[in-house]
PDB file of C-alpha atoms in Angstrom:
ATOM      1  CA  MET P   4       0.000   0.000   0.000  1.00 51.00           C
ATOM      2  CA  ALA P   5       1.717   3.129  -1.224  1.00 55.00           C
ATOM      3  CA  LEU P   6       0.821   6.209   0.748  1.00 74.00           C
ATOM      4  CA  THR P   7       1.114   9.707  -0.590  1.00 85.00           C
ATOM      5  CA  LYS P   8       3.267  12.371   0.986  1.00 84.00           C
ATOM      6  CA  GLU P   9       0.217  14.065   2.497  1.00 86.00           C
ATOM      7  CA  GLU P  10      -0.998  10.844   4.129  1.00 88.00           C
ATOM      8  CA  ASP P  11       2.452  10.154   5.544  1.00 86.00           C
ATOM      9  CA  VAL P  12       2.710  13.683   6.916  1.00 86.00           C
ATOM     10  CA  GLN P  13      -0.742  13.312   8.505  1.00 89.00           C
ATOM     11  CA  MET P  14       0.388  10.096  10.218  1.00 88.00           C
ATOM     12  CA  MET P  15       3.545  11.851  11.426  1.00 85.00           C
ATOM     13  CA  LEU P  16       1.391  14.662  12.843  1.00 86.00           C
ATOM     14  CA  VAL P  17      -0.806  12.180  14.710  1.00 88.00           C
ATOM     15  CA  CYS P  18       2.309  10.576  16.224  1.00 85.00           C
ATOM     16  CA  LYS P  19       3.611  14.039  17.215  1.00 85.00           C
ATOM     17  CA  THR P  20       6.929  13.579  15.446  1.00 82.00           C
ATOM     18  CA  HIS P  21       6.969  17.288  14.617  1.00 82.00           C
ATOM     19  CA  LEU P  22       7.577  18.345  18.212  1.00 82.00           C
ATOM     20  CA  GLY P  23      11.193  19.110  18.938  1.00 82.00           C
ATOM     21  CA  THR P  24      12.990  20.407  21.994  1.00 83.00           C
ATOM     22  CA  ARG P  25      13.900  23.829  23.327  1.00 86.00           C
ATOM     23  CA  ASN P  26      17.491  23.433  22.163  1.00 87.00           C
ATOM     24  CA  CYS P  27      18.282  23.694  18.467  1.00 84.00           C
ATOM     25  CA  ASP P  28      21.683  22.953  16.990  1.00 84.00           C
ATOM     26  CA  TYR P  29      22.834  25.171  14.132  1.00 89.00           C
ATOM     27  CA  ARG P  30      22.875  22.129  11.818  1.00 88.00           C
ATOM     28  CA  MET P  31      19.183  21.509  12.514  1.00 85.00           C
ATOM     29  CA  LYS P  32      17.988  25.063  11.834  1.00 87.00           C
ATOM     30  CA  ARG P  33      17.141  24.300   8.207  1.00 86.00           C
ATOM     31  CA  TYR P  34      14.724  21.568   9.338  1.00 87.00           C
ATOM     32  CA  VAL P  35      12.914  23.735  11.893  1.00 89.00           C
ATOM     33  CA  PHE P  36       9.595  25.131  10.679  1.00 89.00           C
ATOM     34  CA  ARG P  37       9.085  27.608  13.506  1.00 88.00           C
ATOM     35  CA  ARG P  38       9.292  28.051  17.262  1.00 89.00           C
ATOM     36  CA  THR P  39       6.302  28.103  19.613  1.00 89.00           C
ATOM     37  CA  VAL P  40       5.685  30.646  22.358  1.00 91.00           C
ATOM     38  CA  ASP P  41       6.919  28.065  24.876  1.00 91.00           C
ATOM     39  CA  GLY P  42      10.235  27.818  23.026  1.00 89.00           C
ATOM     40  CA  ILE P  43       9.594  24.373  21.512  1.00 89.00           C
ATOM     41  CA  HIS P  44      10.920  24.014  17.973  1.00 90.00           C
ATOM     42  CA  ILE P  45       8.469  22.608  15.409  1.00 87.00           C
ATOM     43  CA  ILE P  46      10.142  20.349  12.836  1.00 88.00           C
ATOM     44  CA  HIS P  47       9.261  20.781   9.155  1.00 88.00           C
ATOM     45  CA  LEU P  48       7.616  17.439   8.281  1.00 88.00           C
ATOM     46  CA  GLY P  49       7.877  17.935   4.523  1.00 88.00           C
ATOM     47  CA  LYS P  50      11.664  18.083   4.683  1.00 90.00           C
ATOM     48  CA  SER P  51      11.726  15.200   7.159  1.00 89.00           C
ATOM     49  CA  TRP P  52       9.602  13.076   4.817  1.00 90.00           C
ATOM     50  CA  GLU P  53      11.976  13.775   1.912  1.00 91.00           C
ATOM     51  CA  LYS P  54      14.998  12.687   3.983  1.00 91.00           C
ATOM     52  CA  ILE P  55      13.159   9.531   5.097  1.00 88.00           C
ATOM     53  CA  MET P  56      12.428   8.655   1.453  1.00 91.00           C
ATOM     54  CA  VAL P  57      16.100   9.141   0.516  1.00 93.00           C
ATOM     55  CA  ALA P  58      17.141   6.860   3.386  1.00 91.00           C
ATOM     56  CA  ALA P  59      14.550   4.267   2.331  1.00 90.00           C
ATOM     57  CA  ARG P  60      15.929   4.242  -1.216  1.00 93.00           C
ATOM     58  CA  VAL P  61      19.475   3.741   0.061  1.00 91.00           C
ATOM     59  CA  ILE P  62      18.398   0.873   2.329  1.00 90.00           C
ATOM     60  CA  ALA P  63      16.366  -0.760  -0.451  1.00 91.00           C
ATOM     61  CA  ALA P  64      19.379  -0.628  -2.788  1.00 92.00           C
ATOM     62  CA  ILE P  65      21.299  -3.103  -0.589  1.00 91.00           C
ATOM     63  CA  GLU P  66      20.611  -6.614  -1.898  1.00 91.00           C
ATOM     64  CA  ASN P  67      21.474  -8.538   1.259  1.00 91.00           C
ATOM     65  CA  PRO P  68      19.944  -7.067   4.436  1.00 90.00           C
ATOM     66  CA  ALA P  69      22.612  -8.816   6.525  1.00 89.00           C
ATOM     67  CA  ASP P  70      25.088  -6.273   5.078  1.00 90.00           C
ATOM     68  CA  ILE P  71      23.306  -3.487   6.982  1.00 92.00           C
ATOM     69  CA  ILE P  72      24.204  -2.560  10.557  1.00 91.00           C
ATOM     70  CA  VAL P  73      21.782  -0.478  12.616  1.00 91.00           C
ATOM     71  CA  ALA P  74      23.383   0.984  15.737  1.00 90.00           C
ATOM     72  CA  SER P  75      22.241   3.023  18.712  1.00 90.00           C
ATOM     73  CA  GLN P  76      23.920   3.457  22.058  1.00 88.00           C
ATOM     74  CA  ARG P  77      21.099   5.476  23.578  1.00 86.00           C
ATOM     75  CA  PRO P  78      18.504   3.658  25.691  1.00 85.00           C
ATOM     76  CA  TYR P  79      15.559   5.184  23.820  1.00 85.00           C
ATOM     77  CA  GLY P  80      17.020   4.156  20.452  1.00 87.00           C
ATOM     78  CA  SER P  81      17.696   0.517  21.237  1.00 90.00           C
ATOM     79  CA  ARG P  82      14.047  -0.574  20.876  1.00 91.00           C
ATOM     80  CA  ALA P  83      13.822   1.037  17.430  1.00 90.00           C
ATOM     81  CA  VAL P  84      17.073  -0.629  16.371  1.00 92.00           C
ATOM     82  CA  LEU P  85      15.885  -4.058  17.503  1.00 93.00           C
ATOM     83  CA  LYS P  86      12.477  -3.678  15.819  1.00 93.00           C
ATOM     84  CA  PHE P  87      14.024  -2.474  12.553  1.00 91.00           C
ATOM     85  CA  SER P  88      16.473  -5.365  12.466  1.00 93.00           C
ATOM     86  CA  GLN P  89      13.730  -7.846  13.332  1.00 93.00           C
ATOM     87  CA  TYR P  90      11.588  -6.785  10.368  1.00 94.00           C
ATOM     88  CA  THR P  91      14.348  -6.251   7.818  1.00 91.00           C
ATOM     89  CA  GLY P  92      16.974  -8.842   8.724  1.00 91.00           C
ATOM     90  CA  ALA P  93      19.687  -6.258   9.364  1.00 92.00           C
ATOM     91  CA  ASN P  94      22.301  -6.632  12.114  1.00 89.00           C
ATOM     92  CA  ALA P  95      21.446  -4.750  15.303  1.00 90.00           C
ATOM     93  CA  LEU P  96      24.002  -3.156  17.599  1.00 88.00           C
ATOM     94  CA  ALA P  97      21.923  -1.814  20.473  1.00 86.00           C
ATOM     95  CA  GLY P  98      23.695  -0.446  23.523  1.00 83.00           C
ATOM     96  CA  ARG P  99      27.446  -0.600  23.965  1.00 83.00           C
ATOM     97  CA  TRP P 100      29.435  -2.535  21.413  1.00 80.00           C
ATOM     98  CA  MET P 101      32.970  -3.783  21.390  1.00 80.00           C
ATOM     99  CA  PRO P 102      35.667  -1.415  20.142  1.00 82.00           C
ATOM    100  CA  GLY P 103      37.192  -2.653  16.911  1.00 80.00           C
ATOM    101  CA  THR P 104      33.982  -4.235  15.650  1.00 80.00           C
ATOM    102  CA  LEU P 105      34.263  -2.294  12.395  1.00 82.00           C
ATOM    103  CA  THR P 106      38.046  -1.853  12.198  1.00 84.00           C
ATOM    104  CA  ASN P 107      39.907  -4.786  13.803  1.00 83.00           C
ATOM    105  CA  GLN P 108      39.784  -7.806  11.493  1.00 83.00           C
ATOM    106  CA  ILE P 109      41.371 -10.104  14.081  1.00 86.00           C
ATOM    107  CA  THR P 110      38.419  -9.998  16.503  1.00 82.00           C
ATOM    108  CA  THR P 111      35.694 -12.616  16.309  1.00 81.00           C
ATOM    109  CA  LYS P 112      32.955  -9.980  16.233  1.00 80.00           C
ATOM    110  CA  TYR P 113      34.418  -8.138  13.232  1.00 83.00           C
ATOM    111  CA  LEU P 114      31.753  -6.887  10.823  1.00 84.00           C
ATOM    112  CA  GLU P 115      32.185  -5.270   7.432  1.00 83.00           C
ATOM    113  CA  PRO P 116      28.825  -3.696   6.549  1.00 87.00           C
ATOM    114  CA  ARG P 117      27.889  -2.079   3.264  1.00 87.00           C
ATOM    115  CA  LEU P 118      25.655   0.376   5.140  1.00 87.00           C
ATOM    116  CA  LEU P 119      25.933   1.639   8.716  1.00 85.00           C
TER     117      LEU P 119
END
């Protein structure tokens, strides 16, 4: 079922993904739509949707999903990493991971992903 951009943006609005924080990094300013009276930054969902579609195309271009590593060290990101890897077959690195996993070929946990 292919959804249009408007339907996707409506679903993102319902999930409140447009609500940011009070702090805004200078690299994120181009994705901020405006700022509320309370100081909360509102994220521009049209630009976010475009970036999500670019990321989806990159992920879909990888033939073997085992060549993808999804990583998050933050506690609130580990559930998303595990769910994504469960549904796509990608390798999940949730929480702390061993140094040298991507660089040291001698270790037993060495991985060489096509996409990180």
